[in-house]
C-alpha positions as CSV (number, residue, x, y, z in Angstrom):
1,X,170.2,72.6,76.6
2,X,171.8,70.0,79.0
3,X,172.9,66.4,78.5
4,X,171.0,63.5,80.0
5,X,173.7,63.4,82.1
6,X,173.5,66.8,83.4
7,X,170.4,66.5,84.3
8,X,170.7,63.4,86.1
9,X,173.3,65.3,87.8
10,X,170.7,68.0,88.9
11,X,168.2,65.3,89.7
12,X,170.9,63.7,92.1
13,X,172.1,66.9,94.1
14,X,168.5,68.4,94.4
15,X,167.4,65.3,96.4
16,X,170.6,64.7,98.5
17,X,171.1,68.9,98.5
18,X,175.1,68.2,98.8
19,X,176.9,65.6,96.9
20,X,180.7,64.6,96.6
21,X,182.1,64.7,93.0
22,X,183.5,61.3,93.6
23,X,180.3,60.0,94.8
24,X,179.1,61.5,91.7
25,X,181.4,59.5,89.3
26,X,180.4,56.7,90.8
27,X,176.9,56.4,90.3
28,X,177.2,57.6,86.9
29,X,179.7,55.3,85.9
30,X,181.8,58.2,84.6
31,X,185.9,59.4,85.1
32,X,185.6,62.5,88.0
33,X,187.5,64.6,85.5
34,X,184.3,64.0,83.4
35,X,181.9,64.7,86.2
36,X,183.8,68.1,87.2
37,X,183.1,69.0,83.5
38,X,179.3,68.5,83.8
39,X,179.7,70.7,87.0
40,X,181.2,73.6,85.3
41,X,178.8,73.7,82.7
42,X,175.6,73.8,85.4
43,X,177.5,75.6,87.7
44,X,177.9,78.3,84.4
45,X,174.5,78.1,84.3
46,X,173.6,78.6,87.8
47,X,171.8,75.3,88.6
48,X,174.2,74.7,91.3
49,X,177.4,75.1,93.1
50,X,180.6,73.7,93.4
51,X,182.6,73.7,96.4
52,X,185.6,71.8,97.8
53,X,184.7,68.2,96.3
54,X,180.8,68.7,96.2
55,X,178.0,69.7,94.5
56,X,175.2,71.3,96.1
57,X,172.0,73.6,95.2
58,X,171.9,77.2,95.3
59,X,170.0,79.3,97.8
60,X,166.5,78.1,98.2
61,X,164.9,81.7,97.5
62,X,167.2,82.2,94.0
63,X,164.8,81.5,90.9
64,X,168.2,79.5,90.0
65,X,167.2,77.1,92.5
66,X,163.9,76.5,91.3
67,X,164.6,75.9,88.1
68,X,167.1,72.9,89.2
69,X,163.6,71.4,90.9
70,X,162.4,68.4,88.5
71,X,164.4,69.8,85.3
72,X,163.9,67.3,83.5
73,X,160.0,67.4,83.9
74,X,160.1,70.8,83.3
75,X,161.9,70.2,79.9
76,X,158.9,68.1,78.7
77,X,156.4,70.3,80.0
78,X,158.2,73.4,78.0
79,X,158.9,71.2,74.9
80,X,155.3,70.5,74.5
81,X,154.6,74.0,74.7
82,X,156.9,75.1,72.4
83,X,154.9,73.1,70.2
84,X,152.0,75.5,69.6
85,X,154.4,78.4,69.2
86,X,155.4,79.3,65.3
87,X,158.2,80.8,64.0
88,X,157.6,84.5,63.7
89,X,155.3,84.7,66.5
90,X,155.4,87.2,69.3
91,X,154.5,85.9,72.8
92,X,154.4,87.2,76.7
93,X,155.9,84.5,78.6
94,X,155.8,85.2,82.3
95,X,158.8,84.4,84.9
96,X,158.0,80.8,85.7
97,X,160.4,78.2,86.3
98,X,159.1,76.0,83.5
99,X,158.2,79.4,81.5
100,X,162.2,80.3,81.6
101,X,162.8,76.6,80.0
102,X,160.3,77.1,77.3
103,X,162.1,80.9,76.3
104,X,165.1,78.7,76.0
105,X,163.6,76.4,73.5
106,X,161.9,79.3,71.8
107,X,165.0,81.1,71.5
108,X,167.2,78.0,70.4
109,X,164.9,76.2,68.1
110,X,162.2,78.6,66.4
111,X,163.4,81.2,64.2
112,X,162.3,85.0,64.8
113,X,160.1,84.1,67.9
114,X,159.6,87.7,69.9
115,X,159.4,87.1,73.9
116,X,157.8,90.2,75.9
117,X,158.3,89.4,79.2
118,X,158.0,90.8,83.1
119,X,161.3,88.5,83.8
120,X,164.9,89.9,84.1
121,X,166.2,85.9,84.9
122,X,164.8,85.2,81.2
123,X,165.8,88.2,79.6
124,X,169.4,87.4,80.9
125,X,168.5,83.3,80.4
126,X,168.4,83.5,76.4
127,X,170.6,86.8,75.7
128,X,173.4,84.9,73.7
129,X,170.8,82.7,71.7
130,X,169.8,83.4,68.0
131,X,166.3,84.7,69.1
132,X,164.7,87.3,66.8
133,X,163.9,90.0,70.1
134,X,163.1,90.2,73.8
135,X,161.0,93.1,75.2
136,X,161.4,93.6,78.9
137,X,158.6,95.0,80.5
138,X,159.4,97.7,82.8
139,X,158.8,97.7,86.7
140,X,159.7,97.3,89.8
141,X,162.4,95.0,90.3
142,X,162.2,92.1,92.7
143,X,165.6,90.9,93.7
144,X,165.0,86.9,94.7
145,X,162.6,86.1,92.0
146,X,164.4,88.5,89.0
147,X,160.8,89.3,88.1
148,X,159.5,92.9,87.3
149,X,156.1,93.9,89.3
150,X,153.7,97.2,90.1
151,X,152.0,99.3,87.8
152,X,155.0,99.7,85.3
153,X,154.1,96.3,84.3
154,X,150.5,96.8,83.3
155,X,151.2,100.4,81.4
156,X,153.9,98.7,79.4
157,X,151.9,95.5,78.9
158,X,149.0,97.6,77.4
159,X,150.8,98.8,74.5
160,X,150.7,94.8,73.3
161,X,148.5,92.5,72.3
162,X,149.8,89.0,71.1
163,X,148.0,85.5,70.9
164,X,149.6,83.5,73.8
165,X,150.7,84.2,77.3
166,X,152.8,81.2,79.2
167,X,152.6,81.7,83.0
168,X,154.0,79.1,86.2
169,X,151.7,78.7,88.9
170,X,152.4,78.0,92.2
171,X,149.1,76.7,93.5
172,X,145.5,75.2,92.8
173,X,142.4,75.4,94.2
174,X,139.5,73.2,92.9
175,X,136.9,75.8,93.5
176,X,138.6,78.3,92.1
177,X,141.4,78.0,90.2
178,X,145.4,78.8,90.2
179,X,147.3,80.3,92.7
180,X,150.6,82.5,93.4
181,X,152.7,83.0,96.9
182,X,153.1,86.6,95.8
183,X,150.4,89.4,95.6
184,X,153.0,91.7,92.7
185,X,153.0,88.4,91.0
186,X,149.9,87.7,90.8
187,X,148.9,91.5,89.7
188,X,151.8,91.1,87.3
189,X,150.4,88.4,85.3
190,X,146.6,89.2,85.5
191,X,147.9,92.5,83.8
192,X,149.7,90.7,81.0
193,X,146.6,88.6,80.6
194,X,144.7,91.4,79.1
195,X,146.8,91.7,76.8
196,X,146.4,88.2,75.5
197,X,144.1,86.2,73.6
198,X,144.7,83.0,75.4
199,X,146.3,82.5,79.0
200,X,148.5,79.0,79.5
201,X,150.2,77.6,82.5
202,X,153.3,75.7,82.7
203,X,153.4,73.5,85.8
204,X,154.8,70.5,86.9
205,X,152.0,68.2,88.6
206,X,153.4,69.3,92.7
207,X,151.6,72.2,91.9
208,X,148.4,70.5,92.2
209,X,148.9,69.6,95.5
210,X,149.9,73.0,96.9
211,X,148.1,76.4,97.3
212,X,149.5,79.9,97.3
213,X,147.8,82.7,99.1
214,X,146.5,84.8,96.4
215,X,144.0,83.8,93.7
216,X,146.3,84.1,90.3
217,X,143.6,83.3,87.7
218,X,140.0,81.5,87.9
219,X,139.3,78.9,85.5
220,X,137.1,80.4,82.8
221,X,140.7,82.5,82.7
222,X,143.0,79.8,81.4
223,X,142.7,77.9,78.1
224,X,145.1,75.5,78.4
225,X,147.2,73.6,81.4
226,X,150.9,71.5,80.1
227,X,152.2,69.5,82.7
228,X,153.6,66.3,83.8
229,X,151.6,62.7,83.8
230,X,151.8,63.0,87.6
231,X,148.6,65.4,87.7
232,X,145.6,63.8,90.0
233,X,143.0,62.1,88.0
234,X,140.8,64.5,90.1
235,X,142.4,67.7,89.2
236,X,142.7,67.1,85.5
237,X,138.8,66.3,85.8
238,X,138.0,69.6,87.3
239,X,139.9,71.9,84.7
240,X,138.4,69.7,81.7
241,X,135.2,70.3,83.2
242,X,136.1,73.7,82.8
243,X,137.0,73.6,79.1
244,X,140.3,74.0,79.6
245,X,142.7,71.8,77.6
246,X,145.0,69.3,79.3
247,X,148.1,68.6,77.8
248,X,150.3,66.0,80.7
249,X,153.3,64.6,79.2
């Protein structure tokens, strides 16, 4: 996991997109020598990019990228959830930015945890952590998003059935429920759904404010919603109304 440094580090070159190592050292009252350390380590991780005296992000479209967004919310939203997952337990955790953050915790701090997942970023994410097993389902690969979609996915999904899926979002709707930009996606995770007892989105509280194009899951689909203390009083209304659990941290 990264320092609090690191991730004010990421916080810093998301919302300035390109920063000078000096500049850097500066507001973080640290030697450049220890900044260009920091770098390495979330440039090894691929949070970022170094080049020529700066920092900047990665490509917009690389799921790298998106997990640099609001790390450090992300890392509360997944450590709550980790919290309802017990050592020894098998879950499908979907590709999600904030769902890669949580396989990390899984994999680092719960002992024989099993992940079955659609996503080759994860699968690659926690491969040197002490994690008991990861099951990647197969499919067709999309390149961007390192996220395995089409009807591979729900054949291989059917031959599990496990307590808890974890899925990102990247949408609402108040009349209907959660949202994804991509059709495969969407497909993707309504297929690991049936395979589930209970459905659970990771989001950071944007979300809320945005809407993707297809309809990922209705309401009387999801049983429980982690996310940051930023959610709208209205939309944390709406999905208690619909029994679903609100846990905002």
């Amino acid at each position: 996991m990264m320092t609090e440094r690191q991730t004010k580090i990421l916080q810093i070159v998301n919302e300035n997109q390109k920063v000078e190592v000096a500049l850097l050292a500066e507001m973080l009252d640290v030697s450049q020598v220890t900044i260009r350390k920091d770098l390495d380590a979330l440039e090894e991780k691929r949070l970022l990019v170094r080049e020529h005296g700066y920092a900047q992000m990665c490509n917009p479209d690389d799921i790298n990228n998106r997990l640099a967004v609001r790390y450090d919310v992300k890392q509360r939203i997944a450590r709550a959830a980790a919290e309802i997952v017990a050592s020894g337990e098998t879950v499908m955790i979907e590709s999600g930015s904030s769902c890669a953050i949580l396989a990390e915790i899984l994999a680092t701090e719960k002992k024989d945890v099993t992940v079955i997942t659609n996503s080759a970023f994860i699968a690659a994410h926690i491969r040197d952590t002490a994690i008991g097993k990861v099951i990647l389902l197969g499919g067709d690969y999309q390149k961007e998003s390192q996220v395995m979609v089409g009807p591979l996915v729900r054949k291989c999904a059917r031959e599990f059935y496990v307590d808890k899926l974890f899925m990102g979002t990247d949408g609402f709707i108040p009349q209907a429920g959660f949202t994804c930009g991509d059709m495969m996606r969407a497909e993707a995770m309504k297929n690991m759904a049936e395979s589930a007892k209970h459905s659970i989105i990771l989001t950071d509280s944007s979300k809320f404010s945005q809407q993707g194009v297809v309809l990922q899951c209705r309401f009387e689909n999801v049983g429980m919603v982690f996310t940051d203390s930023g959610i709208p009083d209205s939309a944390k209304t709406i999905l208690e109304r619909n029994q679903i659990t609100v846990c905002a941290v």
